Tab-separated table of C-alpha atoms and ligand atoms in Angstrom:
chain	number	residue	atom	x	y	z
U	220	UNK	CA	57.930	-12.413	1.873
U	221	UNK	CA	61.615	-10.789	2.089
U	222	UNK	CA	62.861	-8.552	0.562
U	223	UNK	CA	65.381	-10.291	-1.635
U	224	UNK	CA	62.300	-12.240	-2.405
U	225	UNK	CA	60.309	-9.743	-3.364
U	226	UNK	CA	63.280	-7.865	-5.649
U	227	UNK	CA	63.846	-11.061	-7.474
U	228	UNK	CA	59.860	-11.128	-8.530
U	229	UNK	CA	59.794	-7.420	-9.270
U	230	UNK	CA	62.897	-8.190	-11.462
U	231	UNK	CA	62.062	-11.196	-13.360
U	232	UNK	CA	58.120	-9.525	-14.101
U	233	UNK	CA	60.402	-6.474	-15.653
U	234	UNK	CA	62.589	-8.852	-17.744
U	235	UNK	CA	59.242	-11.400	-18.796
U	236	UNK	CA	61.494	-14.111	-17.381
U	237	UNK	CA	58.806	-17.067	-17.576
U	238	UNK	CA	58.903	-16.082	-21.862
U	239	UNK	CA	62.576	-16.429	-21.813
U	240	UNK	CA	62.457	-19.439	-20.031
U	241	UNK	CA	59.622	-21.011	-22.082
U	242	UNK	CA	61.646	-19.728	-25.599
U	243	UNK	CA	64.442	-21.801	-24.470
U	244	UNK	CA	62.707	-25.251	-24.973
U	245	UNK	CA	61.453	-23.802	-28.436
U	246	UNK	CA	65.730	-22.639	-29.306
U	247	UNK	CA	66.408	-25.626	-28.533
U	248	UNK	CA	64.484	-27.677	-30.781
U	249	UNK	CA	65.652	-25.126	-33.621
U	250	UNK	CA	68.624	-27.083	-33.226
U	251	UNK	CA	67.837	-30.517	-33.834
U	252	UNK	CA	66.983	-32.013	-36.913
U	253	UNK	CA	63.322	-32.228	-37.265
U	254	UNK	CA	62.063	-35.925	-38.143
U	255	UNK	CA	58.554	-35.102	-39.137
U	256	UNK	CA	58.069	-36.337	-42.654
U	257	UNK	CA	56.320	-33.752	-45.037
U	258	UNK	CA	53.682	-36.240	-46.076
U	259	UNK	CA	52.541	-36.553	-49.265
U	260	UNK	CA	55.932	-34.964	-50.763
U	261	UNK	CA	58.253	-37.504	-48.246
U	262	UNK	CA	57.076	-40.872	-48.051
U	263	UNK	CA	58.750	-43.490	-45.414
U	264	UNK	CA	60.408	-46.800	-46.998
U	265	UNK	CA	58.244	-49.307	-45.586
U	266	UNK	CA	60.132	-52.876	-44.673
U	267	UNK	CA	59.008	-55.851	-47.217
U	268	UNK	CA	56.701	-57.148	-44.250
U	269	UNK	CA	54.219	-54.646	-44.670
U	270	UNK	CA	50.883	-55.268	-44.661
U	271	UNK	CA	49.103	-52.641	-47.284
U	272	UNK	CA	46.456	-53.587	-49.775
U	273	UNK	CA	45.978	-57.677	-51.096
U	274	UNK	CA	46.497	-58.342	-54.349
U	275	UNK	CA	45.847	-61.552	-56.510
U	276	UNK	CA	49.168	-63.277	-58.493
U	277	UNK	CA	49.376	-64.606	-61.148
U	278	UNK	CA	52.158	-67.660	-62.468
U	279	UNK	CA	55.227	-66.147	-64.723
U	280	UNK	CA	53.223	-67.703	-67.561
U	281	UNK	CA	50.269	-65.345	-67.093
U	282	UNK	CA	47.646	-68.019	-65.645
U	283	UNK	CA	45.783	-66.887	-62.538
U	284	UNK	CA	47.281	-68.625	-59.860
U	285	UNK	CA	44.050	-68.927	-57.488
U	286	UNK	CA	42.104	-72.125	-58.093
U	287	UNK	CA	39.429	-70.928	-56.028
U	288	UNK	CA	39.684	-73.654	-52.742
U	289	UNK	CA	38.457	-70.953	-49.923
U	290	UNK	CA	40.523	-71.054	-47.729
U	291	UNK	CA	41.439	-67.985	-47.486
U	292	UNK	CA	37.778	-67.363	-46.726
U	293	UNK	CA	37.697	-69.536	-44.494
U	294	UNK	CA	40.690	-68.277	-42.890
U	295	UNK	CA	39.535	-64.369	-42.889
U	296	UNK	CA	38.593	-63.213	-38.706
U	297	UNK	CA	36.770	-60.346	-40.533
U	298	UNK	CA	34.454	-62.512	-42.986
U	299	UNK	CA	35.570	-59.758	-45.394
U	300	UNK	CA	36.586	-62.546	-48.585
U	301	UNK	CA	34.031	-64.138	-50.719
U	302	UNK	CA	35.042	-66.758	-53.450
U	303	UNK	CA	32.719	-67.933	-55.884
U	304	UNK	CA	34.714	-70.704	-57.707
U	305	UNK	CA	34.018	-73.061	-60.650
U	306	UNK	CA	35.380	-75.757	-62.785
U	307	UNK	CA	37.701	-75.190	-65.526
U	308	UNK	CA	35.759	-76.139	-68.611
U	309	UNK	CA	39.264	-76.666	-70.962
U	310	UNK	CA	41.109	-78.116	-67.785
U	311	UNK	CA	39.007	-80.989	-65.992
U	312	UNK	CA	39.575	-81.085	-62.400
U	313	UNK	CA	40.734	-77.811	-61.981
U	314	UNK	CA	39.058	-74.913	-60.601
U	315	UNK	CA	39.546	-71.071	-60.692
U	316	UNK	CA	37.664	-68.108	-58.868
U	317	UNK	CA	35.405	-66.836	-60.905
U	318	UNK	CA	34.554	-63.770	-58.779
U	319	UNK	CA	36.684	-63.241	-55.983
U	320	UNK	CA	35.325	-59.934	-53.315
U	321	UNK	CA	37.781	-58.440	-50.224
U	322	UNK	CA	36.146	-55.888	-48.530
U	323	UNK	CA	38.611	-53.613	-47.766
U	324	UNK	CA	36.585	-51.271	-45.182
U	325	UNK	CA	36.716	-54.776	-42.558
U	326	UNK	CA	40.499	-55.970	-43.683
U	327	UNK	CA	42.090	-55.918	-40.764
U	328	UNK	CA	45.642	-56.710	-42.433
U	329	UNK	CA	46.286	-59.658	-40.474
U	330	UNK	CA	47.413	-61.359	-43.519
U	331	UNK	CA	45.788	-64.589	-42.367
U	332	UNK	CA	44.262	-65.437	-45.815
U	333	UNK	CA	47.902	-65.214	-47.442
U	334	UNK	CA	48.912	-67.876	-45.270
U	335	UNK	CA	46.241	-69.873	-45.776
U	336	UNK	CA	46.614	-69.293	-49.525
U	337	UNK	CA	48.453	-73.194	-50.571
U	338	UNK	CA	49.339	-71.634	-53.872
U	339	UNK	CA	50.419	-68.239	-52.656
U	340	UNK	CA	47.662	-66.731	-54.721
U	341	UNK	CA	47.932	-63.800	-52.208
U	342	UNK	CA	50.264	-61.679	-50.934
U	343	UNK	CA	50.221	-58.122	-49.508
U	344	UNK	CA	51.876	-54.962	-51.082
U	345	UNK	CA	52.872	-51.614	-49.862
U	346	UNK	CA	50.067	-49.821	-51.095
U	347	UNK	CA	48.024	-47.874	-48.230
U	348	UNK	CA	47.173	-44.577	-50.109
U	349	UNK	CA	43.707	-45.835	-50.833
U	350	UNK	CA	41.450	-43.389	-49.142
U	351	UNK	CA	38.398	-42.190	-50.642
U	352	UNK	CA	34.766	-40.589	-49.884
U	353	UNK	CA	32.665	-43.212	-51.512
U	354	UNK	CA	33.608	-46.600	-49.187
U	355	UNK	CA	31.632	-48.969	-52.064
U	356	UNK	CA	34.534	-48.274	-53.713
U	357	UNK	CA	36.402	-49.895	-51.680
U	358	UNK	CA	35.051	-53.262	-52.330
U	359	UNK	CA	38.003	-54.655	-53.974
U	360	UNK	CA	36.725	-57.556	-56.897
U	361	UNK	CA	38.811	-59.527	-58.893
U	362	UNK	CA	39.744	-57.530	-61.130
U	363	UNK	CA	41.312	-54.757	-59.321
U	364	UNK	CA	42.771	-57.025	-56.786
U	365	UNK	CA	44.472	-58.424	-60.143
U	366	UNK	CA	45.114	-55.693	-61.001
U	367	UNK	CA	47.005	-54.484	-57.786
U	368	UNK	CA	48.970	-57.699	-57.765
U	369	UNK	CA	50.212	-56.470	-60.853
U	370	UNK	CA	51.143	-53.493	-60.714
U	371	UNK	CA	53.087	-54.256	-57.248
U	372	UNK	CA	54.571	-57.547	-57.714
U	373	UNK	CA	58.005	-56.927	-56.579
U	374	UNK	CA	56.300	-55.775	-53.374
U	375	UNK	CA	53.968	-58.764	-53.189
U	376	UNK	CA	56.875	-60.811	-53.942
U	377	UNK	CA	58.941	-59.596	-51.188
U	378	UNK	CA	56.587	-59.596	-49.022
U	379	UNK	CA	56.099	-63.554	-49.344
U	380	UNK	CA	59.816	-63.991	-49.046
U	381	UNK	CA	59.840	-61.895	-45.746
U	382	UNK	CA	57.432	-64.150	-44.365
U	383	UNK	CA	59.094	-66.938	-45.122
U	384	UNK	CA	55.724	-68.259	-47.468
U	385	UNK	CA	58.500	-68.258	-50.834
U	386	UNK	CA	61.994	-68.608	-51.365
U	387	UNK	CA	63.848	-66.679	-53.529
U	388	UNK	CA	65.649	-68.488	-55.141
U	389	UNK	CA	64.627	-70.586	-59.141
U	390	UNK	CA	63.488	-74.143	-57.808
U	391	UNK	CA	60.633	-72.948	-55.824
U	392	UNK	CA	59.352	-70.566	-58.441
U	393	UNK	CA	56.603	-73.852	-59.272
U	394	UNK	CA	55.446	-72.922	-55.196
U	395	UNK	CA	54.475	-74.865	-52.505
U	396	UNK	CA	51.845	-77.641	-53.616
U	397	UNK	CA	50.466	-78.717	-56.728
U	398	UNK	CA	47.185	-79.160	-57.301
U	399	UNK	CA	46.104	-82.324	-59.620
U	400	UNK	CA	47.402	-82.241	-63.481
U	401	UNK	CA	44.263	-82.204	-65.880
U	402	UNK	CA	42.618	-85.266	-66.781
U	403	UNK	CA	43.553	-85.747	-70.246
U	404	UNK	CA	41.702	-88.899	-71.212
U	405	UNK	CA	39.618	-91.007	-69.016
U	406	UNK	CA	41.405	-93.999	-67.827
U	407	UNK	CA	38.535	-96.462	-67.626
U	408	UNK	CA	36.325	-97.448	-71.081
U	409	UNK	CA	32.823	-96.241	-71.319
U	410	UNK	CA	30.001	-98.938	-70.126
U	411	UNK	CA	28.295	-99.994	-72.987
U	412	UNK	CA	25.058	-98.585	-71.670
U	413	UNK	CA	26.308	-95.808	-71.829
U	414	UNK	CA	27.825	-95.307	-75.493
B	745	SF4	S1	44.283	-59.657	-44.105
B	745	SF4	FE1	43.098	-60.686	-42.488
B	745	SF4	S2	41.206	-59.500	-42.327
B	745	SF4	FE2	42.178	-58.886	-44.245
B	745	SF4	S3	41.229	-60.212	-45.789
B	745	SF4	FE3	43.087	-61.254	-45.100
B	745	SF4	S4	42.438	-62.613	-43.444
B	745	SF4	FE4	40.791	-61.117	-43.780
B	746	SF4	S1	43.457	-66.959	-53.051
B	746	SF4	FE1	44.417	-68.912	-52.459
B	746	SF4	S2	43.252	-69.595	-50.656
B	746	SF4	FE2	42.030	-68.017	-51.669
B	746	SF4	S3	40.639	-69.153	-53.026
B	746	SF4	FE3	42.459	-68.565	-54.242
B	746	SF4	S4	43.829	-70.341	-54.081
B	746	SF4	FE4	42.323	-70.566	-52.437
């Protein structure tokens, strides 16, 4: 090793040149503008396509709008939906869910079962604070999923318009298909056997 060499080393152990060197990066950063969010206090603005908890929906006039067909079941990778529907005593012909399960804990938030949905009786909101330390809570039944759908219906609203599932605009408020009107009276007499 030279001399020169040697000086240098002897000079830069004197002056702790490696700290300097290192507190430069750290100086630096001082600078910038730091873009971690203080979470729960700051809270991103998530884009309408988010995919956060499922809620039900329900029609403008307050009726449920799932008629219980499935499908979303059937649709669901995670086998984490179970419909148990039945037939609407006052309304013949029509069904409605009368219990209606997502496990949350195997949602995988592909949103599948909202596409699947023919009356858009699904949609996703931008709920995701939903944590907890008991996970049976986290079986979400019909009520709460109501309930949810609620409470966020802009967001579940917005979230079917992002994906294209609902216009926003007045004349496709009555959605996608229509499901059979009510039989009011039956169209054929009664055998006479029979009354
Ligand atoms: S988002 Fe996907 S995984 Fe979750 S319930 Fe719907 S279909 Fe199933
Ligand atoms: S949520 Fe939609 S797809 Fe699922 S059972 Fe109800 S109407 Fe059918």
């Amino acid at each position: 090793m030279s001399v020169g060499t040697l000086t240098k080393k002897i000079l830069q152990a004197a002056l702790f040149y490696e700290i300097w060197d290192a507190m430069k990066v750290t100086f630096k950063h001082m600078l910038h503008k730091p873009i971690t969010f203080q979470y729960p206090r700051e809270q991103r603005t998530l884009p309408d396509t988010h995919r956060g908890a499922l809620g039900l929906l329900r029609y403008d006039d307050g009726r449920e709008r799932c008629v219980g067909c499935d499908l979303c079941e059937a649709a669901c990778p995670s086998r984490c939906i179970k419909v148990i529907s039945l037939e609407d005593a006052e309304r013949p012909l029509q069904r409605y869910a009368s219990e209606f399960y997502i496990d949350i804990t195997k949602c995988v938030f592909c949103g599948y079962c909202v596409e699947a949905c023919p009356v858009n009786a699904l949609a996703m909101t931008k709920v995701y604070e939903f944590s907890t330390h008991d996970k049976r809570t986290l079986l979400f039944d019909k009520k709460r999923l109501y309930d949810i759908g609620e409470r966020h219906l802009d967001d579940a609203k917005k979230y079917l318009y992002a994906h294209n599932q609902e216009k926003n605009v007045e004349e496709s408020r009555e959605y996608r298909y229509y499901f059979p009107q009510s039989v009011i009276k039956s169209t054929q007499s009664t055998p006479k056997h029979l009354s």
